[in-house]
XYZ file of C-alpha atoms in Angstrom:
623
model
C 1.286 -10.465 -13.474
C 1.396 -12.413 -10.240
C 1.401 -16.166 -10.377
C -1.520 -18.256 -9.176
C -3.942 -20.961 -10.207
C -5.992 -20.483 -13.413
C -9.113 -19.839 -11.332
C -7.247 -17.551 -8.922
C -4.552 -15.704 -10.897
C -3.721 -13.349 -8.000
C -2.833 -14.246 -4.409
C -5.129 -13.465 -1.512
C -3.255 -10.832 0.524
C -3.429 -7.618 2.496
C -2.461 -4.629 0.343
C -2.301 -0.870 0.424
C -4.749 0.333 -2.219
C -6.527 3.407 -3.522
C -10.221 2.860 -4.182
C -12.388 5.055 -6.404
C -16.171 5.112 -6.612
C -17.633 7.101 -9.499
C -21.364 7.590 -9.890
C -23.104 8.986 -12.961
C -25.964 11.302 -12.065
C -29.010 11.703 -14.308
C -29.737 8.172 -15.471
C -32.632 7.724 -13.045
C -34.382 10.845 -14.355
C -33.727 9.820 -17.956
C -35.130 6.357 -17.292
C -38.469 7.867 -16.304
C -38.938 9.589 -19.666
C -37.025 7.406 -22.122
C -37.190 3.810 -23.339
C -34.987 1.580 -21.160
C -33.128 0.217 -24.218
C -32.155 3.746 -25.237
C -30.946 4.475 -21.717
C -29.076 1.157 -21.629
C -27.249 1.993 -24.879
C -26.298 5.370 -23.439
C -24.972 3.789 -20.219
C -22.880 1.284 -22.184
C -21.356 3.979 -24.377
C -20.557 6.283 -21.442
C -18.850 3.512 -19.486
C -16.872 2.499 -22.547
C -15.337 6.002 -22.587
C -14.818 6.259 -18.820
C -13.423 2.725 -18.440
C -10.766 3.568 -21.021
C -9.688 6.536 -18.880
C -9.443 4.381 -15.747
C -7.450 1.657 -17.443
C -5.138 4.089 -19.241
C -4.129 5.397 -15.797
C -3.397 1.930 -14.429
C -6.672 1.329 -12.604
C -8.279 -2.082 -12.142
C -12.030 -2.015 -12.758
C -13.444 -4.052 -9.899
C -17.116 -3.901 -10.788
C -19.941 -1.926 -12.367
C -23.182 -1.525 -10.446
C -25.592 0.136 -12.872
C -24.586 3.791 -13.005
C -21.657 3.337 -10.574
C -18.137 1.943 -10.983
C -15.585 0.785 -8.407
C -11.940 0.969 -9.505
C -8.773 0.054 -7.622
C -5.120 1.091 -7.778
C -2.567 -0.990 -5.852
C -4.326 -4.319 -6.416
C -3.879 -6.785 -7.971
C -0.584 -5.052 -8.825
C 0.931 -1.770 -7.699
C 3.079 1.063 -9.001
C 4.898 3.774 -7.093
C 2.528 6.467 -8.406
C -0.779 4.611 -7.908
C -2.394 7.351 -5.819
C -1.364 10.111 -8.205
C -2.693 8.098 -11.144
C -6.026 7.501 -9.388
C -6.604 11.205 -8.736
C -5.402 12.115 -12.229
C -7.836 9.569 -13.679
C -10.715 11.090 -11.697
C -10.066 14.543 -13.156
C -9.669 13.040 -16.627
C -12.995 11.209 -16.268
C -14.813 14.501 -15.744
C -13.122 15.904 -18.856
C -13.957 12.779 -20.867
C -17.616 12.924 -19.858
C -17.832 16.624 -20.779
C -16.244 15.909 -24.153
C -18.638 13.002 -24.745
C -21.640 15.183 -23.877
C -20.505 17.856 -26.350
C -19.900 15.446 -29.216
C -22.652 12.837 -28.740
C -25.975 13.016 -30.527
C -27.583 10.381 -28.297
C -30.707 11.522 -26.428
C -29.891 12.448 -22.825
C -26.107 12.616 -23.310
C -25.970 16.257 -22.280
C -27.978 15.676 -19.100
C -25.608 13.288 -17.311
C -22.919 14.304 -14.822
C -20.361 12.580 -12.612
C -19.281 12.610 -8.963
C -16.231 10.778 -7.628
C -14.877 9.784 -4.218
C -11.387 8.360 -3.526
C -9.840 6.819 -0.409
C -6.487 5.136 0.300
C -5.734 2.529 2.935
C -5.298 -1.165 3.736
C -7.552 -3.691 2.005
C -7.877 -7.445 1.791
C -7.551 -8.609 -1.807
C -9.534 -11.822 -2.031
C -12.070 -13.897 -3.999
C -15.808 -13.831 -3.309
C -18.942 -15.624 -4.416
C -19.669 -18.711 -6.471
C -17.901 -17.136 -9.451
C -14.678 -16.636 -7.493
C -14.598 -12.909 -8.298
C -11.380 -11.049 -7.427
C -12.089 -7.929 -5.367
C -10.870 -5.851 -2.439
C -12.780 -5.470 0.810
C -12.404 -3.556 4.055
C -13.131 -0.209 5.659
C -11.061 1.581 3.011
C -13.611 0.494 0.392
C -16.573 1.510 2.528
C -15.157 4.986 3.162
C -14.493 5.508 -0.569
C -18.121 4.665 -1.316
C -19.429 7.003 1.406
C -17.120 9.840 0.298
C -18.509 9.549 -3.212
C -22.028 9.903 -1.819
C -20.971 13.183 -0.170
C -19.331 14.615 -3.302
C -21.193 17.291 -5.195
C -21.962 16.681 -8.857
C -18.993 17.501 -11.060
C -16.437 17.156 -8.265
C -13.659 14.848 -7.101
C -13.377 14.416 -3.321
C -10.478 12.625 -1.626
C -9.880 11.626 1.979
C -7.001 12.844 4.117
C -5.139 9.554 3.669
C -5.180 10.066 -0.114
C -4.300 13.742 0.147
C -1.211 13.040 2.276
C 0.182 10.872 -0.524
C -0.319 13.404 -3.342
C -0.013 16.763 -1.603
C 1.795 19.278 -3.739
C 0.825 17.479 -6.942
C -2.760 18.784 -7.011
C -4.451 22.000 -6.007
C -7.084 21.100 -3.443
C -9.626 22.823 -1.242
C -10.160 21.691 2.318
C -13.730 20.654 3.109
C -15.276 20.531 6.535
C -15.042 17.151 8.300
C -17.647 14.861 6.719
C -19.967 12.708 8.784
C -20.280 9.454 6.880
C -22.954 6.820 7.183
C -21.689 4.016 9.410
C -18.682 5.971 10.764
C -18.556 7.181 14.370
C -16.010 9.933 13.668
C -16.037 12.640 10.966
C -13.593 12.158 8.065
C -11.266 14.924 6.832
C -11.758 15.457 3.111
C -10.557 17.661 0.242
C -11.986 18.711 -3.081
C -9.473 18.309 -5.911
C -9.394 21.408 -8.115
C -6.711 20.622 -10.678
C -3.348 18.990 -11.226
C -0.315 21.207 -10.715
C 1.315 21.439 -14.128
C 4.760 22.169 -12.731
C 4.993 21.347 -9.016
C 6.508 24.327 -7.206
C 8.488 22.144 -4.834
C 10.066 18.729 -4.881
C 7.376 16.178 -4.123
C 8.140 13.177 -1.954
C 5.705 10.440 -2.886
C 4.709 8.564 0.225
C 4.155 4.843 -0.157
C 1.803 4.333 2.736
C 2.664 2.631 6.006
C 1.985 4.027 9.443
C 0.011 7.220 9.644
C 2.208 9.839 11.303
C 0.828 13.130 12.606
C 2.911 16.141 13.524
C 2.654 16.821 17.276
C 4.093 19.334 19.693
C 4.753 22.010 17.042
C 1.473 23.932 17.259
C 3.216 27.092 18.506
C 5.702 27.102 15.630
C 2.986 26.495 13.024
C 0.876 29.314 14.458
C 3.886 31.647 14.322
C 4.498 30.809 10.652
C 0.809 31.451 9.919
C 1.080 34.871 11.575
C 4.287 35.751 9.739
C 2.731 34.904 6.376
C -0.210 37.184 7.167
C 2.226 39.978 8.118
C 4.086 39.531 4.846
C 0.882 39.626 2.798
C -0.159 42.845 4.487
C 3.238 44.509 3.933
C 5.724 45.212 1.167
C 8.992 43.730 2.471
C 10.245 40.155 2.601
C 10.357 38.315 5.912
C 13.215 35.891 6.558
C 12.619 32.925 8.879
C 15.299 30.398 9.802
C 14.224 27.139 11.443
C 17.182 25.772 13.418
C 17.626 22.460 15.220
C 19.795 19.427 15.652
C 19.245 16.559 13.218
C 16.019 14.615 13.578
C 13.967 17.213 15.445
C 11.597 17.895 12.563
C 12.755 20.923 10.533
C 11.640 19.436 7.224
C 8.410 18.060 8.682
C 7.462 21.481 10.112
C 8.121 23.191 6.785
C 6.234 20.520 4.814
C 3.248 20.766 7.156
C 3.164 24.561 6.867
C 3.535 24.729 3.073
C 0.909 22.006 2.627
C -1.529 24.068 4.694
C -0.752 27.160 2.614
C -1.427 25.253 -0.607
C -4.744 23.940 0.707
C -6.009 27.202 2.191
C -4.694 29.532 -0.526
C -5.059 27.743 -3.836
C -3.271 30.470 -5.828
C -0.177 30.470 -3.595
C 3.324 30.215 -5.041
C 5.625 27.808 -3.190
C 9.208 27.950 -4.481
C 11.340 25.100 -3.162
C 15.016 24.199 -3.086
C 17.352 22.218 -0.861
C 21.093 22.255 -0.218
C 22.945 18.957 -0.600
C 26.345 18.011 0.793
C 27.519 16.833 -2.630
C 26.687 20.182 -4.323
C 28.213 22.523 -1.749
C 30.984 23.631 -4.121
C 28.756 24.246 -7.173
C 28.074 28.009 -7.552
C 24.401 28.947 -7.438
C 23.299 25.305 -7.184
C 20.591 26.253 -4.681
C 19.011 28.602 -7.233
C 19.570 26.254 -10.138
C 17.657 23.592 -8.223
C 14.898 26.071 -7.388
C 14.292 27.139 -10.989
C 14.604 23.596 -12.324
C 11.999 22.465 -9.772
C 9.741 25.351 -10.664
C 9.951 24.945 -14.430
C 10.062 21.130 -14.535
C 13.537 21.039 -16.098
C 16.027 18.175 -16.032
C 19.824 18.385 -16.080
C 20.198 16.401 -19.274
C 18.083 18.626 -21.499
C 19.725 19.657 -24.733
C 20.979 23.299 -24.503
C 18.266 24.513 -26.878
C 15.541 22.746 -24.886
C 16.922 24.139 -21.629
C 16.847 27.685 -23.042
C 13.292 27.274 -24.298
C 11.959 25.746 -21.052
C 13.670 28.330 -18.875
C 12.540 31.286 -21.008
C 8.977 29.991 -21.124
C 8.915 29.602 -17.326
C 10.383 33.054 -16.680
C 7.915 34.728 -19.069
C 4.961 33.045 -17.345
C 6.178 34.084 -13.891
C 7.174 37.592 -15.023
C 3.650 38.458 -16.107
C 2.462 41.144 -18.500
C 3.261 44.191 -16.383
C 5.829 46.380 -18.117
C 9.059 47.372 -16.417
C 12.603 48.593 -17.033
C 13.641 45.087 -18.076
C 11.909 42.414 -20.125
C 11.248 38.802 -19.237
C 13.707 37.726 -21.940
C 16.464 39.832 -20.387
C 15.650 38.266 -17.020
C 15.818 34.774 -18.509
C 19.241 35.403 -20.074
C 20.824 36.975 -16.996
C 19.297 34.692 -14.336
C 19.858 31.632 -16.507
C 23.464 32.639 -17.122
C 24.515 32.333 -13.468
C 22.946 28.856 -13.118
C 24.705 27.473 -16.170
C 22.261 27.927 -19.061
C 24.101 28.808 -22.275
C 22.946 31.732 -24.457
C 25.129 31.793 -27.618
C 25.286 35.279 -29.142
C 22.985 36.812 -26.509
C 22.921 40.614 -26.986
C 21.861 40.931 -23.346
C 25.016 39.214 -22.099
C 27.303 40.793 -24.681
C 26.660 44.237 -23.207
C 28.287 43.195 -19.936
C 30.361 40.204 -21.022
C 33.554 41.951 -19.878
C 32.500 41.815 -16.229
C 31.377 38.656 -14.431
C 30.656 40.831 -11.407
C 28.276 43.000 -13.434
C 26.539 39.878 -14.802
C 25.977 38.588 -11.272
C 24.748 41.995 -10.064
C 22.203 42.246 -12.883
C 21.107 38.645 -12.258
C 20.569 39.482 -8.565
C 18.483 42.545 -9.457
C 16.311 40.625 -11.899
C 15.856 37.697 -9.502
C 14.493 40.171 -7.004
C 12.239 41.725 -9.664
C 10.953 38.288 -10.693
C 10.154 37.226 -7.133
C 8.599 40.624 -6.460
C 6.217 40.207 -9.387
C 5.276 36.688 -8.277
C 4.729 37.773 -4.658
C 2.545 40.724 -5.644
C 0.392 38.458 -7.820
C -0.242 35.741 -5.185
C 0.804 34.773 -1.631
C 4.344 33.439 -2.013
C 6.719 31.376 0.103
C 10.348 30.727 -0.825
C 11.571 27.555 0.899
C 15.322 26.920 1.194
C 16.028 23.785 3.194
C 19.410 22.747 4.611
C 21.186 26.093 4.288
C 24.185 24.503 6.003
C 24.902 22.782 2.661
C 24.349 25.872 0.502
C 27.140 27.180 -1.727
C 28.406 30.679 -0.951
C 27.207 32.408 -4.182
C 23.685 31.118 -3.467
C 23.872 32.586 0.039
C 25.098 35.889 -1.409
C 21.992 36.094 -3.589
C 19.742 35.237 -0.653
C 21.373 37.965 1.450
C 20.886 40.451 -1.411
C 17.143 39.749 -1.464
C 16.909 40.816 2.176
C 18.377 44.271 1.587
C 15.969 47.242 1.743
C 14.601 48.123 -1.696
C 11.969 50.350 -3.235
C 10.310 47.475 -5.083
C 7.608 45.768 -2.998
C 8.322 42.080 -2.370
C 5.816 40.585 0.104
C 7.637 37.250 0.207
C 8.035 34.836 3.120
C 11.519 33.309 2.907
C 11.426 30.129 4.979
C 14.730 28.343 5.481
C 16.209 25.662 7.699
C 19.651 24.715 8.945
C 21.505 22.772 11.565
C 22.674 24.553 14.698
C 26.338 24.733 13.643
C 25.434 26.874 10.609
C 24.074 29.614 12.853
C 27.086 29.384 15.154
C 29.400 29.951 12.211
C 27.195 32.560 10.457
C 25.751 34.789 13.149
C 24.587 37.390 10.610
C 21.715 35.121 9.544
C 20.228 35.407 13.025
C 19.985 39.177 12.569
C 18.318 39.016 9.150
C 14.938 37.953 10.459
C 13.183 35.543 12.788
C 14.835 32.387 14.130
C 12.659 29.456 15.210
C 14.655 27.048 17.344
C 13.188 23.559 17.540
C 13.925 21.908 20.848
C 13.403 18.231 21.640
C 9.726 17.433 22.170
C 8.455 16.792 25.675
C 7.073 13.414 24.699
C 4.646 11.424 26.796
C 2.348 8.484 26.130
C -0.496 10.750 24.990
C 1.649 12.523 22.416
C 2.993 9.207 21.134
C -0.576 7.989 20.568
C -1.472 11.292 18.924
C 1.514 11.026 16.580
C 0.771 7.368 15.747
C -2.962 6.600 15.883
C -2.192 2.908 15.216
C -0.658 2.708 18.724
C -3.934 3.599 20.399
C -4.396 0.145 21.961
C -0.807 -0.316 23.062
C -0.182 -0.659 26.831
C 0.526 2.618 28.622
C 3.844 1.330 29.953
C 5.075 0.597 26.436
C 4.021 4.024 25.174
C 5.741 5.748 28.088
C 8.913 3.780 27.474
C 8.846 4.750 23.797
C 8.539 8.400 24.804
C 11.492 8.148 27.199
C 13.725 6.239 24.799
C 13.066 8.735 21.965
C 14.639 11.508 24.031
C 12.371 14.110 22.455
C 13.618 13.296 18.917
C 10.675 12.736 16.508
C 12.812 10.923 13.950
C 14.177 8.560 16.596
C 10.621 7.904 17.794
C 9.490 7.109 14.257
C 12.362 4.687 13.694
C 11.588 2.921 16.983
C 7.925 2.590 16.045
C 8.912 1.187 12.633
C 11.246 -1.308 14.326
C 8.509 -2.265 16.759
C 6.085 -2.793 13.889
C 8.406 -5.387 12.371
C 9.077 -7.577 15.393
C 7.720 -11.093 14.948
C 6.052 -10.892 18.338
C 4.047 -7.858 17.294
C 2.823 -8.176 13.692
C 0.036 -5.603 13.958
C 0.162 -2.321 15.824
C -3.596 -2.072 16.037
C -4.583 -5.568 17.087
C -2.183 -7.354 19.431
C -1.046 -6.015 22.829
C 2.708 -6.091 23.366
C 4.883 -6.213 26.441
C 7.934 -4.047 26.893
C 10.169 -7.113 26.915
C 8.883 -8.181 23.506
C 10.474 -5.253 21.721
C 13.054 -3.554 23.966
C 15.825 -5.901 22.877
C 15.304 -4.701 19.280
C 15.992 -1.057 20.122
C 19.614 0.094 20.232
C 20.469 2.993 22.514
C 21.218 5.691 19.928
C 19.982 6.786 16.540
C 23.042 5.682 14.599
C 22.794 2.184 16.025
C 19.046 2.211 15.346
C 19.552 3.103 11.688
C 22.288 0.529 11.300
C 19.963 -2.085 12.781
C 17.218 -1.024 10.351
C 19.609 -1.491 7.434
C 20.857 -4.822 8.761
C 17.277 -6.107 9.024
C 16.766 -5.664 5.279
C 17.206 -8.487 2.791
C 20.879 -8.619 1.806
C 20.438 -7.279 -1.727
C 18.225 -4.422 -0.494
C 20.816 -3.448 2.104
C 23.522 -3.578 -0.586
C 21.529 -1.274 -2.859
C 21.106 1.183 0.041
C 24.871 1.208 0.541
C 25.537 1.815 -3.148
C 22.900 4.557 -3.215
C 24.659 6.298 -0.331
C 27.740 6.684 -2.551
C 25.691 8.823 -4.937
C 24.345 11.094 -2.187
C 21.150 11.732 -0.323
C 19.505 12.069 -3.753
C 20.269 9.128 -6.018
C 19.243 7.509 -9.305
C 18.681 3.953 -10.412
C 21.260 4.274 -13.193
C 23.923 5.497 -10.772
C 23.352 2.474 -8.520
C 23.713 0.152 -11.501
C 26.958 1.901 -12.415
C 28.316 1.446 -8.887
C 27.208 -2.195 -8.862
C 29.265 -2.818 -12.003
C 32.433 -1.491 -10.356
C 35.357 -3.979 -10.066
C 34.039 -7.275 -8.680
C 36.529 -7.487 -5.811
C 34.265 -5.086 -3.947
C 31.755 -7.940 -3.513
C 28.737 -5.629 -2.961
C 25.677 -6.678 -4.975
C 27.602 -9.406 -6.753
C 24.958 -10.611 -9.237
C 25.258 -11.543 -12.913
C 24.803 -8.466 -15.079
C 21.811 -10.062 -16.848
C 19.707 -9.928 -13.659
C 21.302 -6.915 -11.981
C 18.729 -4.370 -13.140
C 15.839 -6.470 -11.831
C 17.608 -6.977 -8.493
C 18.144 -3.211 -8.110
C 14.534 -2.407 -9.018
C 13.182 -4.944 -6.511
C 15.495 -3.583 -3.816
C 14.375 -0.008 -4.468
C 10.749 -1.077 -4.088
C 11.672 -2.705 -0.767
C 13.399 0.487 0.442
C 10.208 2.398 -0.373
C 8.012 -0.137 1.421
C 10.278 0.184 4.468
C 10.016 4.000 4.174
C 13.803 4.349 4.158
C 13.768 6.080 0.774
C 11.135 7.809 -1.335
C 10.738 8.293 -5.079
C 10.656 11.941 -6.083
C 8.078 13.259 -8.545
C 10.352 14.538 -11.277
C 14.019 13.809 -11.861
C 16.943 16.018 -12.780
C 17.778 13.396 -15.434
C 15.204 12.498 -18.087
C 14.217 8.845 -18.089
C 15.954 8.186 -14.753
C 13.959 7.411 -11.630
C 15.103 9.675 -8.810
C 14.984 8.817 -5.097
C 15.927 10.438 -1.820
C 16.926 8.892 1.492
C 14.350 9.715 4.128
C 16.964 11.497 6.248
C 20.548 12.597 5.682
C 21.546 10.605 8.780
C 20.364 7.422 7.084
C 22.601 8.118 4.092
C 25.515 8.840 6.452
C 25.063 5.543 8.294
C 24.764 3.539 5.062
C 27.889 5.215 3.674
C 29.828 4.529 6.872
C 29.289 0.767 6.418
C 31.271 0.632 3.160
C 34.954 -0.321 3.553
C 37.100 2.711 2.729
C 39.285 0.705 0.366
C 36.331 0.259 -1.998
C 34.952 3.817 -1.978
C 37.210 5.080 -4.759
C 35.927 2.415 -7.181
C 32.318 3.263 -6.422
C 32.743 7.013 -6.718
C 34.647 6.616 -9.981
C 31.920 4.390 -11.435
C 29.138 6.794 -10.440
C 31.037 9.820 -11.772
C 31.727 8.064 -15.070
């Protein structure tokens, strides 16, 4: 709990928060035909059940107003998964109310229903009134209340700002822009259908900050939309390779497209995997990562648990349609090539004499599995950073593209750096190549990408566009640097001159990223450097291991008793600075997993470590 005076236990401060308004429908009608004491008892009992749901998901109950409640996540205290917990709580509240209605014998219990609205954004946490009541105020609160008014009974509606922070974790349905009382512009909104039990792709939890919109890629998005429609209407897979230099938005384009698919086609399958530099020599790592993501598996599962989870996932995806092979055979053969052990498996014993035969059968059954999934629902297979893929994984991908009698209406969407295509020309001939060129940025596009810059002088916007050189990542880093200059504390309130920020902007991206790291508190910068030893994906435990390497290294030199707290605080700071993100799900149970925002950021952090110390760090992490 935060420190403060007895009457004001929390500080007054600006915070990023998620605000929920939930309104129970039916009490007014009941009040007309029932004694008010009976209705009052019913209200008290219902809120007792629903308040427990809110609090069990980390929500702070701000106030009750008759048949309405306002709850907050992110104030007075915050967690990295506040937004996810708020939306999860909303769905759980509907379930709790339905269960209460079924089990209660109180008059009117079966006639009440619930509607919920949620919004995320900046708030002022403060104290109001003669009773010094702690609350949050601001437009974020007002929009949450208005969204709730627009929600149909029995539904959870979230704004676009909330959706962007949980996309991929919930199945949602896009609603038309909502015109809200007191707002001049319509608000984008989504109806939440259900939580995704096993997210089909790695989820990067955003932690707020500047709203960033994708700009200048309308043509590429439209092409991907058309290709998906072609695939759905046909029987063969379509291979698409998005190619560009670093920082031009390959991952952002793919994320934007797959998010749209999930919203517009709620039953869609999105399979996701990514190549990593540190796994380039591990056979079939790309596919291991894909199936682990799909089935919610971690690397440190006991062998028996791994077999059970993998088999269960394969059976569910395989479906009930009969074929030449069974789902269990598929699980044994596909699992075998990604390192799952099957002691005494009769399936593997038949071909145990030939590793080549095992791989061939695994390839055939992978194709059959994806074919079944793609025929059941629109399906997209995403393979990011093919330039880091191991060769066996690429062999399997190439096999999937061969002509076959089995229908497989699957869109295979991949990305790579330019040098991968130069060295592997055959991938250009397998399908469609989308080459991302630098954006033709101007002041209008900069404002469109960053709505918070709307009031910035035209000269400053134009200079930002020129200095970015068409690189969206470079532009974003410059805007983040600009946002942190003392002379310009708020991007939406104070005008700024070019001279006020130009001295903060180095001339190239590497220098920019180094400056961003150098601007961090010392211990946060040190944690970033240690994380870079682990890789683009890193874990809290691995950082602690590196920090405990021989003390002559002098990085993060704190007493061991406080080291864990220092690392945790630094990781929170990296998330606030949007230099790293927590990932929903970890390959190691009980270990928080993170990813650097961009591989270039990891490279720059790694380059700052003296070479003479690298061996100690790598040894500590490996151990």
